[in-house]
mmCIF file of C-alpha atoms and ligand atoms in Angstrom:
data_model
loop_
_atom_site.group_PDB
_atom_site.id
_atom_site.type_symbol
_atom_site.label_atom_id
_atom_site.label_comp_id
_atom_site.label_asym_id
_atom_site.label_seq_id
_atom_site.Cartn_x
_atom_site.Cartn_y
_atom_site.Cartn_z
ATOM 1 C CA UNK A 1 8.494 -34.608 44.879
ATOM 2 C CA UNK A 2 11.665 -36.096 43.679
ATOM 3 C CA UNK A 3 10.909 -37.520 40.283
ATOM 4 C CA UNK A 4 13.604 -40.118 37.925
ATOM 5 C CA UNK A 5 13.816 -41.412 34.728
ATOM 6 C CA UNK A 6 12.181 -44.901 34.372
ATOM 7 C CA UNK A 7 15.287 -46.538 32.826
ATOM 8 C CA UNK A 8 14.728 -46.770 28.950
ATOM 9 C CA UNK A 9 11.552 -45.374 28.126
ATOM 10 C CA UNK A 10 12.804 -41.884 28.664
ATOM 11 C CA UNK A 11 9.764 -41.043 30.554
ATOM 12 C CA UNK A 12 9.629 -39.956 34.647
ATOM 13 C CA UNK A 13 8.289 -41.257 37.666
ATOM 14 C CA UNK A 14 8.381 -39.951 41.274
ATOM 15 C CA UNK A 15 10.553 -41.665 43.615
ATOM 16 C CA UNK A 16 7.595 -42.495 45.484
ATOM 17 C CA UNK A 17 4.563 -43.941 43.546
ATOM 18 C CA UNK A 18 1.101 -45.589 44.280
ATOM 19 C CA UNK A 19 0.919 -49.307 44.380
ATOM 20 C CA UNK A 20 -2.568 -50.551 43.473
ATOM 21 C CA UNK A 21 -3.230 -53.944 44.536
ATOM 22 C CA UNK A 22 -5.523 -52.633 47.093
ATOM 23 C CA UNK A 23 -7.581 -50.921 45.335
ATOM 24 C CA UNK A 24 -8.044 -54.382 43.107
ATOM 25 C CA UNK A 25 -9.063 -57.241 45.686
ATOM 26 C CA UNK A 26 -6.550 -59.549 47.585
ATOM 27 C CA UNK A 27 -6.572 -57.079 50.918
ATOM 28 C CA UNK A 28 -9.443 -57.029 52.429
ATOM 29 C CA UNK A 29 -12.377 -55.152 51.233
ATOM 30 C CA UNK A 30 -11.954 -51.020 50.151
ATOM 31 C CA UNK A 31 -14.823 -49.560 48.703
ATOM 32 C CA UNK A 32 -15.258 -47.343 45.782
ATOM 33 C CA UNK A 33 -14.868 -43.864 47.686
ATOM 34 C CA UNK A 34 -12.008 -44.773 49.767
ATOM 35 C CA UNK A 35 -9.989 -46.135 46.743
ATOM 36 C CA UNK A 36 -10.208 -42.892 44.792
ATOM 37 C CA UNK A 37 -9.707 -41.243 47.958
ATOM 38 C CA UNK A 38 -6.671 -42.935 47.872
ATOM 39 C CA UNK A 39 -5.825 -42.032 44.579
ATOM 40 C CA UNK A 40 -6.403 -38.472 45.188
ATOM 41 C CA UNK A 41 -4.321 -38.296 48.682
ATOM 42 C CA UNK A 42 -1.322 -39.724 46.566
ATOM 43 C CA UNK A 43 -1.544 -37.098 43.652
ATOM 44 C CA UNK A 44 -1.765 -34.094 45.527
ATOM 45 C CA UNK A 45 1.255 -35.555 47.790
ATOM 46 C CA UNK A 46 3.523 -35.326 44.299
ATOM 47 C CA UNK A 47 2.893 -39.236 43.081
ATOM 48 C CA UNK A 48 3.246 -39.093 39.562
ATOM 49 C CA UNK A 49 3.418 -43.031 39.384
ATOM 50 C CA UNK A 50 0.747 -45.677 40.044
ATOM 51 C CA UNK A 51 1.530 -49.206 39.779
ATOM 52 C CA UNK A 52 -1.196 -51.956 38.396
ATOM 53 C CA UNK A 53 -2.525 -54.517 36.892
ATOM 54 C CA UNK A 54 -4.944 -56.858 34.493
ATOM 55 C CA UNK A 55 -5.744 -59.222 37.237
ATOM 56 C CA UNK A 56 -6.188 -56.854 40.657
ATOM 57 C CA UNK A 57 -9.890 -57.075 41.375
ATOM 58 C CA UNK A 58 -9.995 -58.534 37.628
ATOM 59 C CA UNK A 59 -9.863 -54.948 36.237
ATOM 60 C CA UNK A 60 -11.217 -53.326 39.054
ATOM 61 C CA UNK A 61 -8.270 -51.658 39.669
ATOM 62 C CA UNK A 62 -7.576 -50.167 36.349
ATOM 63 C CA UNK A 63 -10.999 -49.479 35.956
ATOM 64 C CA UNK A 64 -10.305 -47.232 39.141
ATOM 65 C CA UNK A 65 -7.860 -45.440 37.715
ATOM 66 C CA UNK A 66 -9.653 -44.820 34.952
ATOM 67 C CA UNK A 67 -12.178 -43.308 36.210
ATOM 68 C CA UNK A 68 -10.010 -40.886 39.052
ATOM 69 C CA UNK A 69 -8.269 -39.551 35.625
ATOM 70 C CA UNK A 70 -10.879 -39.116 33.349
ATOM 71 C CA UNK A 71 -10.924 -35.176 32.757
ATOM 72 C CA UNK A 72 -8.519 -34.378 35.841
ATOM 73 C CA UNK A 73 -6.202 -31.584 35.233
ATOM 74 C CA UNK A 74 -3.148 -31.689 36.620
ATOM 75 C CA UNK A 75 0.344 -33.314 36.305
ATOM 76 C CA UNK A 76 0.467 -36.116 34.422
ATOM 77 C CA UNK A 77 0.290 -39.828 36.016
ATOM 78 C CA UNK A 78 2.249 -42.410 34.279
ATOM 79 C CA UNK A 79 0.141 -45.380 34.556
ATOM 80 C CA UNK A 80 2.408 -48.994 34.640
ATOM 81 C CA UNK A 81 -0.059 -52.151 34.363
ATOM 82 C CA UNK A 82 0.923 -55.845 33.927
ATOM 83 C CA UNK A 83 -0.419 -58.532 31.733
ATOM 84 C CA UNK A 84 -0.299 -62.832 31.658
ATOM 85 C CA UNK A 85 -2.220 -63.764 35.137
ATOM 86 C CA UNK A 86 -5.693 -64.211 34.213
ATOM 87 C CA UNK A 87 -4.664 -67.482 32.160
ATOM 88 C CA UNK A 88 -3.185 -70.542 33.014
ATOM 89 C CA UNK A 89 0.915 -70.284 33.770
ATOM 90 C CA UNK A 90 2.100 -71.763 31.058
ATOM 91 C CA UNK A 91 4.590 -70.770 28.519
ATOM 92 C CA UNK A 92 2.431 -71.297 25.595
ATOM 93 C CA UNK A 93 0.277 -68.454 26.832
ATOM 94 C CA UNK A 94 2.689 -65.892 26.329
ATOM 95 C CA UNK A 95 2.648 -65.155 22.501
ATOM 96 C CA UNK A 96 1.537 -62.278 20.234
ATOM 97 C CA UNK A 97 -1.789 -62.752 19.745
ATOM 98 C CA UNK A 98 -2.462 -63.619 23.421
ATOM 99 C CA UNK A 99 -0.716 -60.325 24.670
ATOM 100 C CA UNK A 100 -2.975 -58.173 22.170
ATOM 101 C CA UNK A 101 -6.218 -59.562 23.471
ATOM 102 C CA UNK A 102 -5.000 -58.470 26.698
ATOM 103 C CA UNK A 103 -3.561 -55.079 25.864
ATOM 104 C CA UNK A 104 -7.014 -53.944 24.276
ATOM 105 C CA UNK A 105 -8.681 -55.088 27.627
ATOM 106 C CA UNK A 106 -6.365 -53.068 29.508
ATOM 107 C CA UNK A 107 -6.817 -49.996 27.335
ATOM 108 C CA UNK A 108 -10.282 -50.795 27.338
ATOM 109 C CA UNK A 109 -10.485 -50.498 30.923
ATOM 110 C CA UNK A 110 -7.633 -47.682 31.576
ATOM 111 C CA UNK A 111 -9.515 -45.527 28.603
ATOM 112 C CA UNK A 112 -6.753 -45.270 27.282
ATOM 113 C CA UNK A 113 -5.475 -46.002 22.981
ATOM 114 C CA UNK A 114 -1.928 -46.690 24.318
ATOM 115 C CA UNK A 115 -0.501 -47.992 27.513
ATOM 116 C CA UNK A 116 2.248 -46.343 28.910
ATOM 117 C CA UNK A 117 4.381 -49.451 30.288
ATOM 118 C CA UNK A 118 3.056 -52.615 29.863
ATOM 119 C CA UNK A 119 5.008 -55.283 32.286
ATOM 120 C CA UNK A 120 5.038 -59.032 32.178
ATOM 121 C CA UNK A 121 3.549 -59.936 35.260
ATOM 122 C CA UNK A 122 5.741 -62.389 36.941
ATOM 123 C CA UNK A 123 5.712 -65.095 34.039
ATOM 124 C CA UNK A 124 7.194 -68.671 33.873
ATOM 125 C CA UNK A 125 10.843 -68.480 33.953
ATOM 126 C CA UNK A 126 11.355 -69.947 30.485
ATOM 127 C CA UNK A 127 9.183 -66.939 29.118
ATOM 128 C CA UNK A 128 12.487 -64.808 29.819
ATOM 129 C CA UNK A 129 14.941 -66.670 27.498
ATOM 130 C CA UNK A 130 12.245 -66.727 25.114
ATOM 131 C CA UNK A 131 13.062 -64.567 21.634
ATOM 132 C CA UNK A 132 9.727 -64.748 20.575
ATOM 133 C CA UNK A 133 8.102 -63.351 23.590
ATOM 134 C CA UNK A 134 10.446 -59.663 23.305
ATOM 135 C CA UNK A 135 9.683 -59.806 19.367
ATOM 136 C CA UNK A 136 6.037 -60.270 20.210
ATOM 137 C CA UNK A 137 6.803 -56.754 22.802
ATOM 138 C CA UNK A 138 8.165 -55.080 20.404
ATOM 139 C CA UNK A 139 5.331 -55.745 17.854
ATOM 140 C CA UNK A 140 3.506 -53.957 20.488
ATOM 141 C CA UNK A 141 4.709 -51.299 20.592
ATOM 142 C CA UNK A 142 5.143 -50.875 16.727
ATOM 143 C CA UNK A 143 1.743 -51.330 16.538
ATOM 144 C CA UNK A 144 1.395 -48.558 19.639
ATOM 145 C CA UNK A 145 -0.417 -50.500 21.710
ATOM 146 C CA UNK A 146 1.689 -49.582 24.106
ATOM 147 C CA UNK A 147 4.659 -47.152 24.506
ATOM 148 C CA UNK A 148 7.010 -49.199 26.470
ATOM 149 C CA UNK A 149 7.440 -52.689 28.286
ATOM 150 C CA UNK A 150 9.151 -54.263 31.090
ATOM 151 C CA UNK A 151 8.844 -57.191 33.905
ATOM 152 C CA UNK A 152 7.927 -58.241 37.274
ATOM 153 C CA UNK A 153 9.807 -60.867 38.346
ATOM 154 C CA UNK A 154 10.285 -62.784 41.400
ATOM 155 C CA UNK A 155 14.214 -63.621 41.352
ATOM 156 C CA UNK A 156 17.119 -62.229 40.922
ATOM 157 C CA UNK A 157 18.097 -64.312 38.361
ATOM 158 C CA UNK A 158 14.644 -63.926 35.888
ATOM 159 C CA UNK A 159 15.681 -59.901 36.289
ATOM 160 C CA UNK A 160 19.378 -60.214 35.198
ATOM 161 C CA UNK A 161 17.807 -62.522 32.633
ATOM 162 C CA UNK A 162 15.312 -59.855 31.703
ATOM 163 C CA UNK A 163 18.059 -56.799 31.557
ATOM 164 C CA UNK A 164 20.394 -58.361 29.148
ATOM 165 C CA UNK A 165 16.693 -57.756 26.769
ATOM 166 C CA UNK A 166 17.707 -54.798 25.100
ATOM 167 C CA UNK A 167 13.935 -53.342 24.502
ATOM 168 C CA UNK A 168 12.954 -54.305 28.513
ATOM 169 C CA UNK A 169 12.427 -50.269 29.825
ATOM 170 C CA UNK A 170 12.224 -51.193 33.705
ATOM 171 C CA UNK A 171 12.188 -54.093 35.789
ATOM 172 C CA UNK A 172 9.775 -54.581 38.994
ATOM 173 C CA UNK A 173 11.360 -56.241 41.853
ATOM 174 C CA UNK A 174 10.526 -57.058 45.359
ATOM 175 C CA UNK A 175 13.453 -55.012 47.947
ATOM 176 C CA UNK A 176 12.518 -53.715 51.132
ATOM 177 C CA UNK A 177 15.114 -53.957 54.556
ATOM 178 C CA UNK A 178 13.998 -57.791 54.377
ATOM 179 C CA UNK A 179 14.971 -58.199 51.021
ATOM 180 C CA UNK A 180 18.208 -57.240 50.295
ATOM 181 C CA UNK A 181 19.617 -59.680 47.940
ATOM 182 C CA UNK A 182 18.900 -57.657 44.424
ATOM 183 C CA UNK A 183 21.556 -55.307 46.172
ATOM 184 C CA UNK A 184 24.418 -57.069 44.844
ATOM 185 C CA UNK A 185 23.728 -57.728 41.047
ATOM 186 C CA UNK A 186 20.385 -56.762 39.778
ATOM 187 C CA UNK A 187 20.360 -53.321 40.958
ATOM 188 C CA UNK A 188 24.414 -52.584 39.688
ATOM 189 C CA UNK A 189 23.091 -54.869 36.097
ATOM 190 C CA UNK A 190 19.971 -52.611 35.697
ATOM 191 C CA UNK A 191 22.030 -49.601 36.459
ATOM 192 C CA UNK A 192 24.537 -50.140 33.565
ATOM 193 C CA UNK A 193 22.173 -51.441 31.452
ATOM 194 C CA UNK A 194 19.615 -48.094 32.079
ATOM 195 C CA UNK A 195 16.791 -50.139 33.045
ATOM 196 C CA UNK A 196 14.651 -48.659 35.308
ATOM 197 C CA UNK A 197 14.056 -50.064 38.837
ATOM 198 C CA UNK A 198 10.178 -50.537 40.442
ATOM 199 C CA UNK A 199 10.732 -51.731 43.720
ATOM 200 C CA UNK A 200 7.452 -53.397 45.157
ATOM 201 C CA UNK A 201 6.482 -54.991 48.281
ATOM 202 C CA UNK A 202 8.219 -52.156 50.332
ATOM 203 C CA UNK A 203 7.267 -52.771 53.627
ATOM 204 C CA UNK A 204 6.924 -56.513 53.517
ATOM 205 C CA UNK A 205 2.857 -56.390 52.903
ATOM 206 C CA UNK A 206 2.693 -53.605 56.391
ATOM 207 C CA UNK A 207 4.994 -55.975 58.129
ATOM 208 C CA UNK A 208 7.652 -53.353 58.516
ATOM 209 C CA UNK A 209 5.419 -50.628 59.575
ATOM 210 C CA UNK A 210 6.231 -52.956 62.976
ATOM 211 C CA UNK A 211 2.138 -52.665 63.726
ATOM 212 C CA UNK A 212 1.105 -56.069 63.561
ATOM 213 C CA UNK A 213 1.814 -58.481 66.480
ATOM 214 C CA UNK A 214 1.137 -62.543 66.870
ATOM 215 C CA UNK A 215 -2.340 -61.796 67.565
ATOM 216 C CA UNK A 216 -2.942 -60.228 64.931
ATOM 217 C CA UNK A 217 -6.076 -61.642 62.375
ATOM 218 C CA UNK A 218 -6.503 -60.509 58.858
ATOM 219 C CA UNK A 219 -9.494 -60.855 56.893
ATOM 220 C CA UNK A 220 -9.993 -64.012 55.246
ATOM 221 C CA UNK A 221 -10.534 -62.307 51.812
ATOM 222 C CA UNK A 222 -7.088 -60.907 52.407
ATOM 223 C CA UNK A 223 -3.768 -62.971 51.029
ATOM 224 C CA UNK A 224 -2.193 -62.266 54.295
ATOM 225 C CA UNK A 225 -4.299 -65.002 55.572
ATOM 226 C CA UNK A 226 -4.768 -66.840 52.422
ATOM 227 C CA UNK A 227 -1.415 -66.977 50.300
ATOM 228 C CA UNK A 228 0.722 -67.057 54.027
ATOM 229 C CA UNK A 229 2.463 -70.095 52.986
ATOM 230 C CA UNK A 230 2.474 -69.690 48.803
ATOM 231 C CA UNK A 231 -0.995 -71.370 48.769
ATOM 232 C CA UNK A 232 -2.493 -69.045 46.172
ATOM 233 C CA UNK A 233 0.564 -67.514 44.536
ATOM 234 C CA UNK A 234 4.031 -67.015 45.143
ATOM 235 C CA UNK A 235 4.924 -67.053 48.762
ATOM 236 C CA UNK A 236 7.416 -64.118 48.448
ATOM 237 C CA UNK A 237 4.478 -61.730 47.387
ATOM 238 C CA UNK A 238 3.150 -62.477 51.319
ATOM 239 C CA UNK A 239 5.028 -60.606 53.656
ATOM 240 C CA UNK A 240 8.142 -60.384 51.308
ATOM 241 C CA UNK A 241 8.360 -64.242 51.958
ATOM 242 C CA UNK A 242 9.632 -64.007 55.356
ATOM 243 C CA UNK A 243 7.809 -66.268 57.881
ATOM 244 C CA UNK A 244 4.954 -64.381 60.083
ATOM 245 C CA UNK A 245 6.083 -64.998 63.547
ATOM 246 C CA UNK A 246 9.641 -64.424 63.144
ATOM 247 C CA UNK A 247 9.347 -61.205 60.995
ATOM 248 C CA UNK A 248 7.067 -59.492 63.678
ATOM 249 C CA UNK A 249 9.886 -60.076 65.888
ATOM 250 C CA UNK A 250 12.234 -58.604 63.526
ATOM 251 C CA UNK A 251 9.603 -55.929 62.491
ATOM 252 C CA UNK A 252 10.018 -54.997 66.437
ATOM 253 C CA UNK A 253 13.570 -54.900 66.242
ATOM 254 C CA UNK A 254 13.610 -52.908 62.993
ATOM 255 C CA UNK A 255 11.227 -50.040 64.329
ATOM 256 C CA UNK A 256 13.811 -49.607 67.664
ATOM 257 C CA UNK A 257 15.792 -47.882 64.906
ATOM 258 C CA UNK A 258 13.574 -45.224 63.186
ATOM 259 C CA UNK A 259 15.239 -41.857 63.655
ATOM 260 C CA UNK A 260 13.382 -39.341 65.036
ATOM 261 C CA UNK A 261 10.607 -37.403 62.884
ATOM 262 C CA UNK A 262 10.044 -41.153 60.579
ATOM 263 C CA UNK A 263 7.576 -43.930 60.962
ATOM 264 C CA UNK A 264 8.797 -47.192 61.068
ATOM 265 C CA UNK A 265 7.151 -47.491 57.329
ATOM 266 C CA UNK A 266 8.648 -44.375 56.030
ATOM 267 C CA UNK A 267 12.112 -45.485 57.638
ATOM 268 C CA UNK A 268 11.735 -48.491 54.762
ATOM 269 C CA UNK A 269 10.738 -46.201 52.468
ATOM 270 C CA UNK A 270 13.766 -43.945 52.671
ATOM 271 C CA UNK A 271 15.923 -46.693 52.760
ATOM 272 C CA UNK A 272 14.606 -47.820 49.313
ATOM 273 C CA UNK A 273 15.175 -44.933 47.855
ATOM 274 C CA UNK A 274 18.919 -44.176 48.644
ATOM 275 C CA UNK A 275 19.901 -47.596 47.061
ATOM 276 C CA UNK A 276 21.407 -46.888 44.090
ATOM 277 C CA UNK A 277 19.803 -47.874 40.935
ATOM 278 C CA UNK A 278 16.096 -47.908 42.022
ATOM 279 C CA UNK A 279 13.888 -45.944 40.107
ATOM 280 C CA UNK A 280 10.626 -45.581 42.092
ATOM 281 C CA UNK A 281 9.252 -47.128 44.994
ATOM 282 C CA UNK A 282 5.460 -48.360 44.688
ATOM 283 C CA UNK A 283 3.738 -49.141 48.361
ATOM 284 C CA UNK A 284 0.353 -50.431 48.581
ATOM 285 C CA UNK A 285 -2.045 -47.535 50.370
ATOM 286 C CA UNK A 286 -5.865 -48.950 51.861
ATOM 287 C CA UNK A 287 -6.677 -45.278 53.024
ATOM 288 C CA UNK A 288 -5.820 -41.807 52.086
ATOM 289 C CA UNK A 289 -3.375 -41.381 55.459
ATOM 290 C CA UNK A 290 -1.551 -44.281 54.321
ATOM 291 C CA UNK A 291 -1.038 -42.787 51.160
ATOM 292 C CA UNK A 292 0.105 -39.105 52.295
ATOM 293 C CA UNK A 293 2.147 -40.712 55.306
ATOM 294 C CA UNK A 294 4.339 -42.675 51.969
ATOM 295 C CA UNK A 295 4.455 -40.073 49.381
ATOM 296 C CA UNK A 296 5.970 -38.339 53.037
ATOM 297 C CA UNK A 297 9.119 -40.433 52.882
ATOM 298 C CA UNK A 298 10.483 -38.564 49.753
ATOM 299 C CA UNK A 299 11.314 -35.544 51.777
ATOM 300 C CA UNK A 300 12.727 -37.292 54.722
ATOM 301 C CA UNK A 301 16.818 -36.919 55.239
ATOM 302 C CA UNK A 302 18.764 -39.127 54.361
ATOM 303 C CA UNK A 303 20.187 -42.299 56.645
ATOM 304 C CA UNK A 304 22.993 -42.199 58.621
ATOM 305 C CA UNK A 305 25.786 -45.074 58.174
ATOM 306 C CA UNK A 306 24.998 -45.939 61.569
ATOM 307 C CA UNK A 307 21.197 -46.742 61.244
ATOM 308 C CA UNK A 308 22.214 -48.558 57.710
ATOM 309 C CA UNK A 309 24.739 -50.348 58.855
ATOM 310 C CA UNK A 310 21.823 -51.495 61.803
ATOM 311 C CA UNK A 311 19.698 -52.740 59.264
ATOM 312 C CA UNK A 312 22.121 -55.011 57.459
ATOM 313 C CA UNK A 313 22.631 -56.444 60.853
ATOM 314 C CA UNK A 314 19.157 -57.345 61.527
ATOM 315 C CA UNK A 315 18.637 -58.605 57.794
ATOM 316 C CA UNK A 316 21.914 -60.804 58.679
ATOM 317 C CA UNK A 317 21.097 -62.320 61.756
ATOM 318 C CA UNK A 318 17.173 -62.373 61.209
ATOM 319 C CA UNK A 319 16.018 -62.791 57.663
ATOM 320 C CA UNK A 320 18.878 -63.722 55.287
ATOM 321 C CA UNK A 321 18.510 -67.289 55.658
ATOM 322 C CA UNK A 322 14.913 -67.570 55.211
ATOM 323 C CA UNK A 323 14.932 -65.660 51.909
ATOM 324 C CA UNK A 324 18.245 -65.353 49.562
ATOM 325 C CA UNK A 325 18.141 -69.210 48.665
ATOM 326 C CA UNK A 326 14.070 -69.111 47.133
ATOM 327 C CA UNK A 327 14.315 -65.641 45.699
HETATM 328 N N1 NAP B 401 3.856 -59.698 41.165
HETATM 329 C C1 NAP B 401 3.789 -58.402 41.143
HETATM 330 O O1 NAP B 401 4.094 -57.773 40.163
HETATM 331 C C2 NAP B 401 3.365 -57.673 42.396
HETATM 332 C C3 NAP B 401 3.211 -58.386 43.597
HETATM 333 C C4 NAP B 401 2.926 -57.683 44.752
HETATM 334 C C5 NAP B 401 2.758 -56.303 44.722
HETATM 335 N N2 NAP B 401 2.884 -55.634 43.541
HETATM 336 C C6 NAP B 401 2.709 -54.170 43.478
HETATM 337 O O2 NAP B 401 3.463 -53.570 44.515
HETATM 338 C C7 NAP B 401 2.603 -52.758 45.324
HETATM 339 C C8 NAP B 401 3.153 -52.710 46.729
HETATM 340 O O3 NAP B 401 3.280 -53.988 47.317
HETATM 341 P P1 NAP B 401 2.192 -54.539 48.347
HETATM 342 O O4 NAP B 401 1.030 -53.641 48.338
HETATM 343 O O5 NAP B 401 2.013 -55.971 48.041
HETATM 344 O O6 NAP B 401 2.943 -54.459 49.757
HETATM 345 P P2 NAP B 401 3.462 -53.253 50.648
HETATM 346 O O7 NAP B 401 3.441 -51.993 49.897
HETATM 347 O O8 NAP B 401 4.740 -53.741 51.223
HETATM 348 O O9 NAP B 401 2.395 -53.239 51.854
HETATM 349 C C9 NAP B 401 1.146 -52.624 51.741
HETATM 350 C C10 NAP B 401 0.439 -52.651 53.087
HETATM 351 O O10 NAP B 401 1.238 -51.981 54.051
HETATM 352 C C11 NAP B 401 0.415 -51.280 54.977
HETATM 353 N N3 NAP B 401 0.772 -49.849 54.881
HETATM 354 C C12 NAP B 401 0.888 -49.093 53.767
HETATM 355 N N4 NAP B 401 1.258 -47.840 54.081
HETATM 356 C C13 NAP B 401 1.368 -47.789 55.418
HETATM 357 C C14 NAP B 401 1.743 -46.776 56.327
HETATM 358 N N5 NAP B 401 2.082 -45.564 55.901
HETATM 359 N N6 NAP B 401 1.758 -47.083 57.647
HETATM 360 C C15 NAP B 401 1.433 -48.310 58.087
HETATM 361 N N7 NAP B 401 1.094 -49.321 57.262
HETATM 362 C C16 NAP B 401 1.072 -49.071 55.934
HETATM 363 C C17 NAP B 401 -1.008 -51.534 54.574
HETATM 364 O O11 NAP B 401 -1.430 -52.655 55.337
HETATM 365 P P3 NAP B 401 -2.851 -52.703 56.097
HETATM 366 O O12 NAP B 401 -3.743 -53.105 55.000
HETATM 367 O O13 NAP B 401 -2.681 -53.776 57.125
HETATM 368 O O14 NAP B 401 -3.086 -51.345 56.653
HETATM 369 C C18 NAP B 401 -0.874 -51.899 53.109
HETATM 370 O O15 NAP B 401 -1.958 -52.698 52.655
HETATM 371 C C19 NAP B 401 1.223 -53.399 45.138
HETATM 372 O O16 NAP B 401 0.162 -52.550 45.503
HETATM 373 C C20 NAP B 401 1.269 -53.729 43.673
HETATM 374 O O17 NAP B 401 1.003 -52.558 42.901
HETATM 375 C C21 NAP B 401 3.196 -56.291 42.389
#
């Protein structure tokens, strides 16, 4: 697979990486096999990425990962986790000795002595225009706790915020065909800047695969029934934000235009990866299929003007409104 530099830390990533939210809690329930299963299916498909965090599953997820790479040969998985959810969001919690209590957890349960990219994980605004907070990162990584650092963020304005940081390596971002707003400035800002791109949320939490309908029910230990309406966390993490019974009619709409030989999922995926400026794109997998069926996407053609220029329609007419003002 395809692989590109992760902005300022130098290092790679393939264009298609693992998210790992699943494999933490907040989807349902996916046992111990199937998660390394999943781990597995993405590795031998060419993912060289995985995407996690401190708070999915409260460790479980990085404990995962641990554990699937302890004494595997084999190419080398850059590991990105996140740090600043298991406290109260406040910007008093975001200071140096805070974010070293948390490191050593993560390396703790990663197995780990350094992290490879440590990101804030989607903090209070303030925390971005904060000087203290970036000196505190790059104590980190002085003291080689970790190797590099970067953000999740939920607007576009926290990430141009973010990029003008000169030690920020990469900056995660929600964009998917019903998120197109960090088109216009983030994505050209990071570019310039050589900050990587992590785009997340890819297929609107499995909206855009175009499989669920009205009927559909979700478990209730899954935040696509819970968090629907920003009750738990940050609306736009639940189906990229967009409301559930209009974006299954738009998912409809948007899978009338996969191209012969995609899935409606993997026509998201490629269209992800041909924007310019992304670095990697890190869907969510519950099983090993799911997994194989993404990491898939990287070798797919490229697409036409004619099926872009189809999408921008439907964002336009469909989704714009409900999203560009919140996020
Ligand atoms: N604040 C943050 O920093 C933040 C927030 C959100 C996510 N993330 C990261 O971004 C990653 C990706 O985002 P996400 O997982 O929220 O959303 P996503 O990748 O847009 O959606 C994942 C869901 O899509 C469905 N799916 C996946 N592959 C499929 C395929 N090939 N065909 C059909 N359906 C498929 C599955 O749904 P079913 O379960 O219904 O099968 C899966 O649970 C996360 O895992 C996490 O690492 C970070």
């Amino acid at each position: 697979m395809d692989e590109r530099v992760i902005g300022r830390s130098g290092q790679r990533a393939s264009v298609v990486g693992l998210g790992t939210w699943q494999l933490g809690a907040d989807w349902g329930d996916v046992d111990d096999k199937e998660a390394l299963a999943v781990l597995e299916a993405a590795v031998e498909s060419g993912v060289t990425f995985f995407d996690t965090a401190d708070v999915y599953g409260d460790g479980r997820s990085e404990q995962t990962i641990a554990a699937f790479l302890r004494g595997r040969p084999g190419p080398d998985i850059f590991v990105a986790t996140k740090m600043g959810r298991r406290v109260d969001q406040i910007p008093e919690n975001y200071v140096l000795d805070n974010f070293r209590a948390w490191n050593d957890r993560s390396r703790r349960n990663l197995g780990v002595d350094r992290l490879d990219l440590v990101q804030l994980h989607c903090p209070p605004t303030p925390v971005y225009s904060t000087d203290e907070v970036f000196d505190a990162l790059d104590t980190l990584v002085a003291e080689e706790r970790i190797a590099h650092y970067g953000v999740s963020v939920e607007t576009c304005e926290e990430a141009l915020t973010a990029i003008a940081r000169p030690g920020v390596a990469s900056v995660q971002i929600i964009l998917n065909p019903f998120r197109m707003k960090p088109l216009r400035e983030v994505l050209p800002a990071a570019e310039k800047a050589g900050v990587g791109i992590i785009a997340r949320v890819p297929l609107a939490s499995g909206l855009l695969s175009g499989k669920y309908t009205k009927d559909t029910v979700f478990p209730a230990n899954d935040h696509r029934t819970y968090n629907r309406h920003g009750e738990a966390f940050d609306q736009g993490e639940t189906f990229s934000g967009v409301d559930y019974e209009s974006g299954v009619e738009a998912a409809v709409e948007f899978a009338d235009l996969t191209p012969e030989g995609f899935t409606p999922a993997q026509l998201a995926l490629r269209w992800i990866i041909q924007q310019p400026g992304v670095t990697t794109v890190i869907p969510g997998a519950r099983s090993p299929e799911q997994a194989r069926a993404n990491a898939a996407a990287a070798a797919l053609p490229e697409l036409s003007d004619a099926t872009l220029a189809a999408i921008d329609d439907l964002y336009d007419r469909r989704i714009k409104d409900q999203v560009e003002n919140r996020w």
